[in-house]
Coordinates of C-alpha atoms in Angstrom, one line a residue:
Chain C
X174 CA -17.1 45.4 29.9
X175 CA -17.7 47.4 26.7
X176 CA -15.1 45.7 24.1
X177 CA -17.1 43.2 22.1
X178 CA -15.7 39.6 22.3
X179 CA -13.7 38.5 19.5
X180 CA -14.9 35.1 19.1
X181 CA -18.4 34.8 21.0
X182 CA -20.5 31.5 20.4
X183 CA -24.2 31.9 21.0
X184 CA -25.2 28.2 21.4
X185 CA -23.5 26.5 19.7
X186 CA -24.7 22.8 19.1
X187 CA -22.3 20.3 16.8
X188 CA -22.9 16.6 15.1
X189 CA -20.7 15.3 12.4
X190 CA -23.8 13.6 10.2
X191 CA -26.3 11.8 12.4
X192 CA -23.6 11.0 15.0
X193 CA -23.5 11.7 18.3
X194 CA -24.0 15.5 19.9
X195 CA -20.7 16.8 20.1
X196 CA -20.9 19.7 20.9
X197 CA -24.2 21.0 22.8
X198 CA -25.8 24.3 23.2
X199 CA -22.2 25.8 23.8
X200 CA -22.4 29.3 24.7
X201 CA -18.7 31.6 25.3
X202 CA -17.2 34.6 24.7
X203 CA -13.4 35.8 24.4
X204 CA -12.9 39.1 25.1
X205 CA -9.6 40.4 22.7
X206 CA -6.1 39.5 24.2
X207 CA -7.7 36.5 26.2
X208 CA -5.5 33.7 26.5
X209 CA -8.0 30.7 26.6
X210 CA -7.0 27.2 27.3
X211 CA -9.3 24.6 26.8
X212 CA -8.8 21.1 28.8
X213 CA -11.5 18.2 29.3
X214 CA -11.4 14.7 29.0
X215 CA -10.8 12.9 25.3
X216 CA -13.8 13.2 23.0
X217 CA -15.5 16.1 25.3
X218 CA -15.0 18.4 21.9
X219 CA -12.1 20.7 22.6
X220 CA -10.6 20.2 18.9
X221 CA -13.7 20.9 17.2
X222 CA -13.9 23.8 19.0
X223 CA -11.0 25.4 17.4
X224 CA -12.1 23.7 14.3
X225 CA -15.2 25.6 14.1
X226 CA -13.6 29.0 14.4
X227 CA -11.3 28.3 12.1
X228 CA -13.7 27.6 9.8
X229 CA -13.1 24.1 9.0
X230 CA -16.2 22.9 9.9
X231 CA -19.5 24.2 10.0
X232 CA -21.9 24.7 13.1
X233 CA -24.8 22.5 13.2
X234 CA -26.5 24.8 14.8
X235 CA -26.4 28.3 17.3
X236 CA -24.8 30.8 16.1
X237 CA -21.1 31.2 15.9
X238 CA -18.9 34.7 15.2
X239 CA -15.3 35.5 14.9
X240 CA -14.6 39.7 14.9
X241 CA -18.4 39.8 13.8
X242 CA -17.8 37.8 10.9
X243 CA -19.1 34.2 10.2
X244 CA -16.1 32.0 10.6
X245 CA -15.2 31.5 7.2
X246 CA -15.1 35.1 6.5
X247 CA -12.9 36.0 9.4
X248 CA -10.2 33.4 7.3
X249 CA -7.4 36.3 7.9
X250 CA -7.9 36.6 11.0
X251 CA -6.9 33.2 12.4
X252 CA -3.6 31.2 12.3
X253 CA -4.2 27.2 13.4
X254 CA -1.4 25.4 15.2
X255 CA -1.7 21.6 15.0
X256 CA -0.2 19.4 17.1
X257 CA 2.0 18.3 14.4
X258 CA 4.3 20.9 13.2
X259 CA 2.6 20.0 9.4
X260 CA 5.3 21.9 7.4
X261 CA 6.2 20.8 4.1
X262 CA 9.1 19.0 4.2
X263 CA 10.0 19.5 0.4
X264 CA 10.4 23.4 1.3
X265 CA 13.3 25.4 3.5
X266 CA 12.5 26.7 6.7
X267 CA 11.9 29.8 5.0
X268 CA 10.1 28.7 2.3
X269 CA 7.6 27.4 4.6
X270 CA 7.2 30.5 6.4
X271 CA 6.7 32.5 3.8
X272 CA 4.0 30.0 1.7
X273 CA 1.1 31.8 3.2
X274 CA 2.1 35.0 1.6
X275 CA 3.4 33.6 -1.7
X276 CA -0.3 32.2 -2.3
X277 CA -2.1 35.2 -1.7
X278 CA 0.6 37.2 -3.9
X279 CA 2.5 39.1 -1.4
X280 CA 6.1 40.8 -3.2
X281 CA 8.9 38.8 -2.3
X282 CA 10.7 41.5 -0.5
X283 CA 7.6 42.0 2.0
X284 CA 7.3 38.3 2.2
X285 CA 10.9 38.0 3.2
X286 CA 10.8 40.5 5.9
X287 CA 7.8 39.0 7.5
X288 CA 9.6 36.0 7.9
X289 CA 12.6 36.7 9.2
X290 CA 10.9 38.8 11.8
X291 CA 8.9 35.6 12.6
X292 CA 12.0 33.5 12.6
X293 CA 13.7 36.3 15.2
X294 CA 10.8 36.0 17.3
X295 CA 11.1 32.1 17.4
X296 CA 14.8 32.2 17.6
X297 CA 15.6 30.4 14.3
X298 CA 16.8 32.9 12.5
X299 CA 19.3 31.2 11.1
X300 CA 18.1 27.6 10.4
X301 CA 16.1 29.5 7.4
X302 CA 17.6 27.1 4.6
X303 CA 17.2 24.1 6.3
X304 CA 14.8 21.2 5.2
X305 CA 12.5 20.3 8.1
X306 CA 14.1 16.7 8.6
X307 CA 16.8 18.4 9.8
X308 CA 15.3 20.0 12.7
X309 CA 14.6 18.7 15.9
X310 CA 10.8 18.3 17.2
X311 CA 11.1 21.1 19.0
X312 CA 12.4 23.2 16.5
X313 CA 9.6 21.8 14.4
X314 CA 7.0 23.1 16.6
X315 CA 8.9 26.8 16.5
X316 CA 9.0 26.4 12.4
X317 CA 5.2 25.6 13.0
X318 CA 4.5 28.7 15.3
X319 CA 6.7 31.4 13.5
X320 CA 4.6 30.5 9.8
X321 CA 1.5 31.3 12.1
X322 CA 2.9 34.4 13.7
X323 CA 4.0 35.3 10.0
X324 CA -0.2 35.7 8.9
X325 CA -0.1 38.7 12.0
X326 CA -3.4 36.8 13.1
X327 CA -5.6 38.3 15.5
X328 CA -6.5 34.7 16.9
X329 CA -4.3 32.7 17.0
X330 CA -5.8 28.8 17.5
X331 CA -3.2 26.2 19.3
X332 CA -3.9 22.4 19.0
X333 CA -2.2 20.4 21.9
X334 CA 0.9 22.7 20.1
X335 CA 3.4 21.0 22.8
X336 CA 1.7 17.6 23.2
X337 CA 4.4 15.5 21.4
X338 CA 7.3 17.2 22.9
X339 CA 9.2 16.5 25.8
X340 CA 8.7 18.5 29.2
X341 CA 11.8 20.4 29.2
X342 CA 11.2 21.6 25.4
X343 CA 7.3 22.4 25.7
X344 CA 8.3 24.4 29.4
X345 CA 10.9 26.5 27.4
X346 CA 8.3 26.8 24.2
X347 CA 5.3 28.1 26.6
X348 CA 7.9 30.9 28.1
X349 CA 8.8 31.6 24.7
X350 CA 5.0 31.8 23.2
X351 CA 4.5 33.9 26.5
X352 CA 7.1 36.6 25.5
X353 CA 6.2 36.5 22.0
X354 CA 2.5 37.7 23.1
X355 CA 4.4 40.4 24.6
X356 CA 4.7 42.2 21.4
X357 CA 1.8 41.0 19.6
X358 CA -0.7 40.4 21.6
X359 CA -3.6 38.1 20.0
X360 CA -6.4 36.2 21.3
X361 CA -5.4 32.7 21.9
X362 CA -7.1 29.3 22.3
X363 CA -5.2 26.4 23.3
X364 CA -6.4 23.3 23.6
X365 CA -3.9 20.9 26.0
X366 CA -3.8 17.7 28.0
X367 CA -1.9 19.3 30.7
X368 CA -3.1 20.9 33.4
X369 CA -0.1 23.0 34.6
X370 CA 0.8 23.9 30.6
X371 CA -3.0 25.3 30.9
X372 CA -2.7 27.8 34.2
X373 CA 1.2 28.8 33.2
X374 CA -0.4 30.2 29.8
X375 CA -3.6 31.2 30.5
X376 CA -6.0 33.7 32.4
X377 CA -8.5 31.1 31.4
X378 CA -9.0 27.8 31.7
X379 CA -12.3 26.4 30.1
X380 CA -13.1 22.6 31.6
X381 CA -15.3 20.7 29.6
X382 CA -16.8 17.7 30.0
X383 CA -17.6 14.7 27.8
X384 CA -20.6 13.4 25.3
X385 CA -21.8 15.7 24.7
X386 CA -19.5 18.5 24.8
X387 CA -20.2 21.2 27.5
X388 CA -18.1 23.9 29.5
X389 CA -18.3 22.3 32.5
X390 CA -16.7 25.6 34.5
X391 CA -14.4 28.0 33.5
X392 CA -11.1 28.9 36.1
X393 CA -10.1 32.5 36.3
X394 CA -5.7 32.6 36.2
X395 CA -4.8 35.5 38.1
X396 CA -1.6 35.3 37.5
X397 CA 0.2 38.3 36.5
X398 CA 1.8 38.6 33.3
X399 CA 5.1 38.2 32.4
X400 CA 5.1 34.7 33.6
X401 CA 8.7 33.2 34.1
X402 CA 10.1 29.8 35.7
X403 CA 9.6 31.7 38.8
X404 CA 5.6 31.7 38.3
X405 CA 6.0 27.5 38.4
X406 CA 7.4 28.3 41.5
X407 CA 4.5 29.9 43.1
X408 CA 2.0 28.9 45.7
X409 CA -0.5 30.8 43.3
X410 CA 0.2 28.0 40.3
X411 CA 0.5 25.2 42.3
X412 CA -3.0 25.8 44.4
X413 CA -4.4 26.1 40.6
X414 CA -2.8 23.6 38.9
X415 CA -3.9 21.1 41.9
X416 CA -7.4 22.7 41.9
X417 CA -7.5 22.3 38.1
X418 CA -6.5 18.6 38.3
X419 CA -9.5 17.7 41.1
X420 CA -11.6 19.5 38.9
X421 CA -10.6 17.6 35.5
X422 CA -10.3 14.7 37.3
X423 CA -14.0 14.9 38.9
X424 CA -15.1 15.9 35.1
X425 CA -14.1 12.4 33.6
X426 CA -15.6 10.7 36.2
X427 CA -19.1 12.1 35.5
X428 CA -18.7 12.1 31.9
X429 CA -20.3 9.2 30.3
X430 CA -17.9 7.1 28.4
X431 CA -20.3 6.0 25.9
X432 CA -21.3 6.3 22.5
X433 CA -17.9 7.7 21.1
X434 CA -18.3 8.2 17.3
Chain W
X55 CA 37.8 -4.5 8.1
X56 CA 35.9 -1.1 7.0
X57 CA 32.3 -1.0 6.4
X58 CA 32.9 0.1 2.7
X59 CA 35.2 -2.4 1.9
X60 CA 32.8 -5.2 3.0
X61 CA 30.8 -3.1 0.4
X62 CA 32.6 -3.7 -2.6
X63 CA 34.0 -7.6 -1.4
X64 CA 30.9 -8.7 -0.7
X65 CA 29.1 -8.8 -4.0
X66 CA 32.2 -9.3 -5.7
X67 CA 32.3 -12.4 -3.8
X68 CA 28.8 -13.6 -4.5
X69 CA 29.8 -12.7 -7.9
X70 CA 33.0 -15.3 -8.1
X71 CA 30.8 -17.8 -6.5
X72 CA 27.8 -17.7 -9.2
X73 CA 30.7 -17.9 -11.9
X74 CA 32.0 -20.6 -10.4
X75 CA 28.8 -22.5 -9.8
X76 CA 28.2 -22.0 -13.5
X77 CA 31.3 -23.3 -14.6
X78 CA 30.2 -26.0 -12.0
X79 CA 27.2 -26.9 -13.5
X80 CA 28.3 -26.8 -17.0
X81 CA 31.0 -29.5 -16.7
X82 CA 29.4 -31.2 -14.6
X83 CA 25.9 -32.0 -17.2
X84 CA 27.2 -34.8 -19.7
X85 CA 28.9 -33.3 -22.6
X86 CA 26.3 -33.7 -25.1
X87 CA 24.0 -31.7 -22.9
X88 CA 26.6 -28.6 -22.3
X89 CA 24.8 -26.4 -24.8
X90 CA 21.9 -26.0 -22.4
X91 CA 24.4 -23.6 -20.5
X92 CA 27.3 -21.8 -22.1
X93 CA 29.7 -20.8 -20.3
X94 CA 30.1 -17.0 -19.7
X95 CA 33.6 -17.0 -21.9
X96 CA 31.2 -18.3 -24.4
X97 CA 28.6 -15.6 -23.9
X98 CA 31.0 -13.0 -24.1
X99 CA 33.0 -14.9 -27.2
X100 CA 29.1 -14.6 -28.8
X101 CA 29.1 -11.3 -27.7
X102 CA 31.7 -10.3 -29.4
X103 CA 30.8 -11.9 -32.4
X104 CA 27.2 -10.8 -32.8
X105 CA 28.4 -7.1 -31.4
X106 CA 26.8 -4.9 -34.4
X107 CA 23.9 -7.5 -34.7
X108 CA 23.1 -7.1 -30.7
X109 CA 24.0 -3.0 -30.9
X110 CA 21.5 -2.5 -33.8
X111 CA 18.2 -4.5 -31.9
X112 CA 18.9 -3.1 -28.8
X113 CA 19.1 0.5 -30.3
X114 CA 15.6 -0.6 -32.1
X115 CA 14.7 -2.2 -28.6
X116 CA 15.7 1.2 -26.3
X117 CA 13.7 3.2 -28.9
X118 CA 10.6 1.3 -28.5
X119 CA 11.1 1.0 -24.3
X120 CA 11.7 4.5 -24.1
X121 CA 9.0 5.8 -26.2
X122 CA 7.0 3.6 -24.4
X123 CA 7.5 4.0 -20.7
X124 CA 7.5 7.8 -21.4
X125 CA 3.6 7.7 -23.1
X126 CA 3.0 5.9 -20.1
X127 CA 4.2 8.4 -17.5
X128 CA 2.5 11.2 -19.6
X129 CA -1.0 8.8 -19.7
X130 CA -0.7 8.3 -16.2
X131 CA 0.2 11.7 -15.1
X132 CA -2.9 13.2 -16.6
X133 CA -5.4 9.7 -15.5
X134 CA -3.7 9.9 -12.1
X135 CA -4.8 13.8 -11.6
X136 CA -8.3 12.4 -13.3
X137 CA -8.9 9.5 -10.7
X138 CA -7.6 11.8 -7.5
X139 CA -10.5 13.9 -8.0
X140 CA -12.9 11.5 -6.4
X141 CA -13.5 8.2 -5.1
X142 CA -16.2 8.2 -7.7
X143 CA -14.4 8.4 -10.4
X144 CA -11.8 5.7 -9.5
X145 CA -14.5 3.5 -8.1
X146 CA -16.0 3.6 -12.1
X147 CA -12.6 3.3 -14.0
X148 CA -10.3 1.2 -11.3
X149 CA -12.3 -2.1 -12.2
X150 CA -11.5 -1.4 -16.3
X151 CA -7.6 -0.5 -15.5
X152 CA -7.7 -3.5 -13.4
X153 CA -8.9 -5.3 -16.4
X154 CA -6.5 -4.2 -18.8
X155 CA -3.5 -4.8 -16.3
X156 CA -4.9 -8.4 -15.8
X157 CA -4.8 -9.1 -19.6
X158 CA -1.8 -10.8 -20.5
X159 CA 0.2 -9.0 -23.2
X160 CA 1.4 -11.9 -24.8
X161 CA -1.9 -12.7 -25.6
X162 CA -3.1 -9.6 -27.2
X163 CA 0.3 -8.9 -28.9
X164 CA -0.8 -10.4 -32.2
X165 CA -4.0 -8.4 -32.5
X166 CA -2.0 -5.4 -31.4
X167 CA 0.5 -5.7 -34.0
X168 CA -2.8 -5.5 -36.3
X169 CA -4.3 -3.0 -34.7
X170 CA -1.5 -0.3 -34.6
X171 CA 1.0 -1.7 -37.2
X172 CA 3.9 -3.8 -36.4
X173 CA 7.5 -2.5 -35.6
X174 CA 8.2 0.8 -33.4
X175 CA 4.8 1.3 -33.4
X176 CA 3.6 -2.2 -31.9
X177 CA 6.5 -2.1 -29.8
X178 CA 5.9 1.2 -28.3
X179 CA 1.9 -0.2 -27.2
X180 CA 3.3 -2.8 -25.8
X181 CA 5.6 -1.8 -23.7
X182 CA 3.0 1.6 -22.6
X183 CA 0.3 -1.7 -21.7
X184 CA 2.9 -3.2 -19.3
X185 CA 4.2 0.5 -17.6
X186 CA 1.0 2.1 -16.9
X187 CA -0.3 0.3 -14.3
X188 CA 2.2 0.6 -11.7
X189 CA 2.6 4.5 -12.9
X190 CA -1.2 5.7 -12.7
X191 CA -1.6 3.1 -9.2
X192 CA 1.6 5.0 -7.4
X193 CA 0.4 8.6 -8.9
X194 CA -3.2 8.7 -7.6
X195 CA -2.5 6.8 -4.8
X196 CA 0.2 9.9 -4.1
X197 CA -2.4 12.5 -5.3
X198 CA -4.8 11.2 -3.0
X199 CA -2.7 10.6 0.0
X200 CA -1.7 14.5 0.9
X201 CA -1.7 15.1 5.0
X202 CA -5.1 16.3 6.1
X203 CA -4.2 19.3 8.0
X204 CA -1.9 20.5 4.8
X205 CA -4.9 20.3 2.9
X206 CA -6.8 22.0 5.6
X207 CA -4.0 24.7 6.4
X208 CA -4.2 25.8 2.7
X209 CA -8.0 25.5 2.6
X210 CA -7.6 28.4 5.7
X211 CA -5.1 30.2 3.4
X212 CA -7.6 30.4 1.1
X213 CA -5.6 29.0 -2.1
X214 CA -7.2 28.3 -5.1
X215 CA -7.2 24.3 -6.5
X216 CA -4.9 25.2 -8.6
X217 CA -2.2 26.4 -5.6
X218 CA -3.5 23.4 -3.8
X219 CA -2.2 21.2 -6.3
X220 CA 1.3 22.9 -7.8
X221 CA 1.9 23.5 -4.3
X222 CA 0.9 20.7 -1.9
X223 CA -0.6 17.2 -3.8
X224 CA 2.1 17.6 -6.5
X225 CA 4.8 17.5 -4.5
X226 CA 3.5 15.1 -2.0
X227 CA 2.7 12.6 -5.0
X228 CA 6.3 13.0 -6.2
X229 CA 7.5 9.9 -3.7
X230 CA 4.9 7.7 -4.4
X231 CA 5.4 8.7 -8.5
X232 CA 9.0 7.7 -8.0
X233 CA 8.3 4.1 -6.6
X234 CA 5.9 3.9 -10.1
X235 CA 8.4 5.1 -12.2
X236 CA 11.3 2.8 -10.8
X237 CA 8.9 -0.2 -11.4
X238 CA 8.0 1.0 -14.7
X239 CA 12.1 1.6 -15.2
X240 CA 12.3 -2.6 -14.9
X241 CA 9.3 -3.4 -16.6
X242 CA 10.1 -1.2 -19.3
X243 CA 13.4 -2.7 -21.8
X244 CA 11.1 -6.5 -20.8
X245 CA 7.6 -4.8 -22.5
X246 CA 10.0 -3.6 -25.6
X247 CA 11.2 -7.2 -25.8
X248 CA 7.9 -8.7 -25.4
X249 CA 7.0 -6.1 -27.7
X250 CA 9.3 -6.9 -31.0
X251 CA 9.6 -10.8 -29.9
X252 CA 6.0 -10.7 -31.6
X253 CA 5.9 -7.8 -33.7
X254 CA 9.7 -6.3 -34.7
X255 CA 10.7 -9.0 -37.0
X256 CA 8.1 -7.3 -39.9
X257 CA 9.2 -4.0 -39.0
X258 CA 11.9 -3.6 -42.1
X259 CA 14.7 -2.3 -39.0
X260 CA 16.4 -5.2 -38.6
X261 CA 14.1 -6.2 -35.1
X262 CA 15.0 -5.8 -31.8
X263 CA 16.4 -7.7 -28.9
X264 CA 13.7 -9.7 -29.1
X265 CA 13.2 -10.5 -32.1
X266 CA 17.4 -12.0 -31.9
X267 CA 16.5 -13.7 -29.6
X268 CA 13.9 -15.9 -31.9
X269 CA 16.7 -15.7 -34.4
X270 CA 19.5 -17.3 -32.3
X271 CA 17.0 -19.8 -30.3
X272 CA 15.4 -20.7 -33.5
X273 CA 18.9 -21.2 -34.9
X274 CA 20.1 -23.1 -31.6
X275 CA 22.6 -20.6 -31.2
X276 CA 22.3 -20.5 -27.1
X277 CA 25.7 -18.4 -26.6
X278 CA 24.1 -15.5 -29.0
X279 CA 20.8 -15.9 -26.8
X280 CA 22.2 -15.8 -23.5
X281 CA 24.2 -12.6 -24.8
X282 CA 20.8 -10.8 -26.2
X283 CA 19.7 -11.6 -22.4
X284 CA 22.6 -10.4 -20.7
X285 CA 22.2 -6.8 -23.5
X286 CA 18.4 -6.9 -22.2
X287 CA 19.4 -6.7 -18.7
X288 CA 22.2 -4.2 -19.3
X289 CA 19.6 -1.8 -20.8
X290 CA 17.0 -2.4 -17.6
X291 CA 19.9 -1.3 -15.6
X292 CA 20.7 1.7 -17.8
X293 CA 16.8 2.2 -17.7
X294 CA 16.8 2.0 -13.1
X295 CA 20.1 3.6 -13.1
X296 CA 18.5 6.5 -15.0
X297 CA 15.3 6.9 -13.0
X298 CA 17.2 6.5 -9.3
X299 CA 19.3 9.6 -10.6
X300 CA 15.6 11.7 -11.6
X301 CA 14.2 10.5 -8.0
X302 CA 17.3 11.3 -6.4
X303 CA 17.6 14.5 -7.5
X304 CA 13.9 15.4 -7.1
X305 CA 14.1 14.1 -3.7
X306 CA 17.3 13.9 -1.8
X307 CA 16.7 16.9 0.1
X308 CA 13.8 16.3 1.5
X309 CA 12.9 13.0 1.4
X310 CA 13.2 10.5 4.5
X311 CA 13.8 8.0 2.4
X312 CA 17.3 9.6 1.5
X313 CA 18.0 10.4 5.3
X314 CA 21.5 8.9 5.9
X315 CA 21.9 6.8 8.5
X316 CA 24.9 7.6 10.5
X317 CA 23.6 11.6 10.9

């Protein structure tokens, strides 16, 4: 493979203060386009993760790069998902979309076509001058999704995105995230509690394991692309998602509970 | 019967029913005592009678609340954006604010009124000393209390501190401001009264409300008194009624807090 990865971390090692290792001596490398999801029991580091490429907190040591830059630098490269939808509720649909922009001093005419091609793409094209509290979670979520896609990221960093949502709204979101990486297709990391959300998005599936933080093994999804409802249908994603469960399951059991910070 | 019209019967019944208690209670003390509580005819006969008297000291009393409360939201605006900066710097002034809330007014009014002059100018202290605290608590506490991931979302957008606060801490104070300002609304027309009770009557305006109401009491005239009352809380009303409109139209778009029910 000649492409060099987009993210890569050369052993990475992580500790908030003089807590506990959280991360240790992580090594891993995303190749563009990947679609990484990232499951392992609670505290096993999969949040930090994303927060360290995104910049929002520093390695403790190893050495971490995002498109050959040091995190921080690579700033306009990213987008970051949280698992709440974190808009600001005192600005439009719109408004919110276009914030980004507005702070780094982009004309309002661009600004404005960015966003409604971000709304189209998250079907909410017309919800633009509505307040937040007058959207539904899951529309939330889309709000959330179309102000990252609005930034054009190359890598784009997903936070349990779906985790408060019910199933029948986070199955028709991952189709729709699916089929918006159709058109623009960026690196992804997800980070999810769910096994099944993890093999329907991904081609791969990094299990970690707990205190510290390690990549226990990585699952290859060779599913083809589009996936559709059909693909949950498979025998394909059910051996996976059944595999991925042992596995995860076998994970927490040999990760020590201990010493949470 | 209609939810809206239980709205308007209902306190117009507890209404009636204080009346008639009143009336109750009056006739019912021995007759010699009834001047410990006029009857509302009488307040209104007094009034009436003291109309341009009452109109002048609360027109002295409004001026002094109003310059008042709005030093104090300006104060507090700019110590609030001082104190969010760091727990540091709240952890070395909260102890002295706490200090100067903790001081009662009423005993420091005298050696304000020499300090700063008597009249408007007394009155005006006095009534900042009683708004701030509740202002500057509600402001930093807002300033301080912005979601983490905003802050962190606009740390990744790479805004400068000045976007981060037009943008994201000043309008995720504004709530909090609100509940400071709608305290300060009440506290406001009582810290004018406070205020001239001890220091209008040199001020060469006539006083204000509370400065009648050592006229009247010293003069036994309790109708005139319970009327400079009744003025006082008419102008706390006018004072809420005021700021609920500001917070309502700052936040009645956004804000849960104006989420109606029935949606």
């Amino acid at each position: 493979m000649s492409v060099p990865p987009i993210v890569e971390f050369h052993e990475v090692t992580k500790r908030f203060g003089d807590g506990p290792l959280v991360l240790d001596r992580l090594s891993l490398a995303a190749q563009p386009g990947d679609f990484l999801a990232v499951i392992g029991p609670s505290g096993c580091g999969k949040s930090t993760l994303l927060r360290l490429i995104a910049g929002l907190s520093p390695v403790t040591a190893g050495r971490l790069t995002v498109d050959d830059l040091t995190p921080a630098d690579a700033a306009a490269e990213l987008a970051f998902v949280f698992q709440e939808p974190t808009l600001l509720p005192w600005l439009t649909v719109a408004e919110n979309v276009e914030l980004a922009q507005k702070l780094r001093g982009t004309p309002a005419a661009a600004r404005a076509a960015t966003r409604q091609g971000a709304l189209d793409l998250v079907r909410l094209a017309d919800r633009g001058g509505a307040y937040p509290r007058q959207l539904s979670g899951g529309q939330k979520m889309r709000v959330s999704l179309a102000r990252a896609l609005s930034l054009s990221p190359k890598i784009l960093l997903l936070d349990e995105p779906f985790g408060a949502l019910d199933e029948m709204t986070r199955e028709h979101l991952n189709e729709e995230l699916l089929a918006i990486r159709e058109q623009k297709a960026w690196t992804a990391f997800f980070v999810t509690h769910s096994v099944s959300e993890a093999v329907f998005l991904s081609n791969r599936i990094l299990v970690m394991s707990a205190n510290p933080g390690r990549i226990h093994t990585e699952i290859r999804v060779d599913l083809p692309y589009p996936r559709t409802n059909d693909t949950r249908l498979s025998r394909a994603y059910h051996d996976l998602v059944a595999a991925g469960s042992r596995l995860l399951r076998s994970v927490e059991e040999i990760s020590p509970v201990a010493s949470r910070a | 019967m209609s939810r809206k019209f239980l709205n308007v019967l209902l306190p117009a019944a507890t209404g009636a029913l204080v009346i008639a208690l009143w009336y109750g209670v009056h006739f019912w003390l021995a007759a010699e005592m009834r001047f410990l509580l006029p009857t509302p005819d009488a307040i209104l006969a007094a009034l009436r009678d003291n109309g341009d008297a009452l109109w002048r000291a609360a027109l002295n009393t409004t001026a002094g609340a109003l310059l008042g409360f709005l030093l104090a939201v300006v104060v507090s605006i700019a110590l609030g954006l001082g104190l969010s900066l760091s727990s540091l710097v709240r952890a070395s002034l909260y102890p002295y604010l706490m200090i100067l809330q903790m001081t009662p007014i009423i005993v420091i009014a005298p050696i304000l009124v020499l300090w700063v002059g008597p009249g408007l100018r007394s009155v005006t202290v006095i009534t900042f000393l009683i708004c701030f605290f509740p202002l500057v608590v509600n402001t930093t506490q807002g300033l301080i209390s912005t979601d983490r991931h905003l802050v962190e979302l606009f740390r990744m957008w790479r805004a400068t501190r000045g976007q981060q606060l037009l943008h994201l801490r000043v309008p995720a104070a504004l709530p909090y401001f609100f509940t400071g300002l709608r305290i300060a609304a009440t506290l406001a027309p009582i810290g004018a009264l406070v205020g001239d009770y001890t220091a209008g009557s040199s001020a060469g305006d006539g006083g204000g409300l509370g400065f009648s109401a050592l006229i009247y009491s010293s003069q036994a005239k309790y109708p005139a008194l319970f009327a400079t009352a009744a003025v006082t809380c008419l102008l706390g009303f006018i004072f809420t009624a005021a700021v609920l409109a500001l917070s309502w139209l700052a936040l009645h778009k956004w804000h849960d807090s104006y989420e109606r029910a029935d949606k």
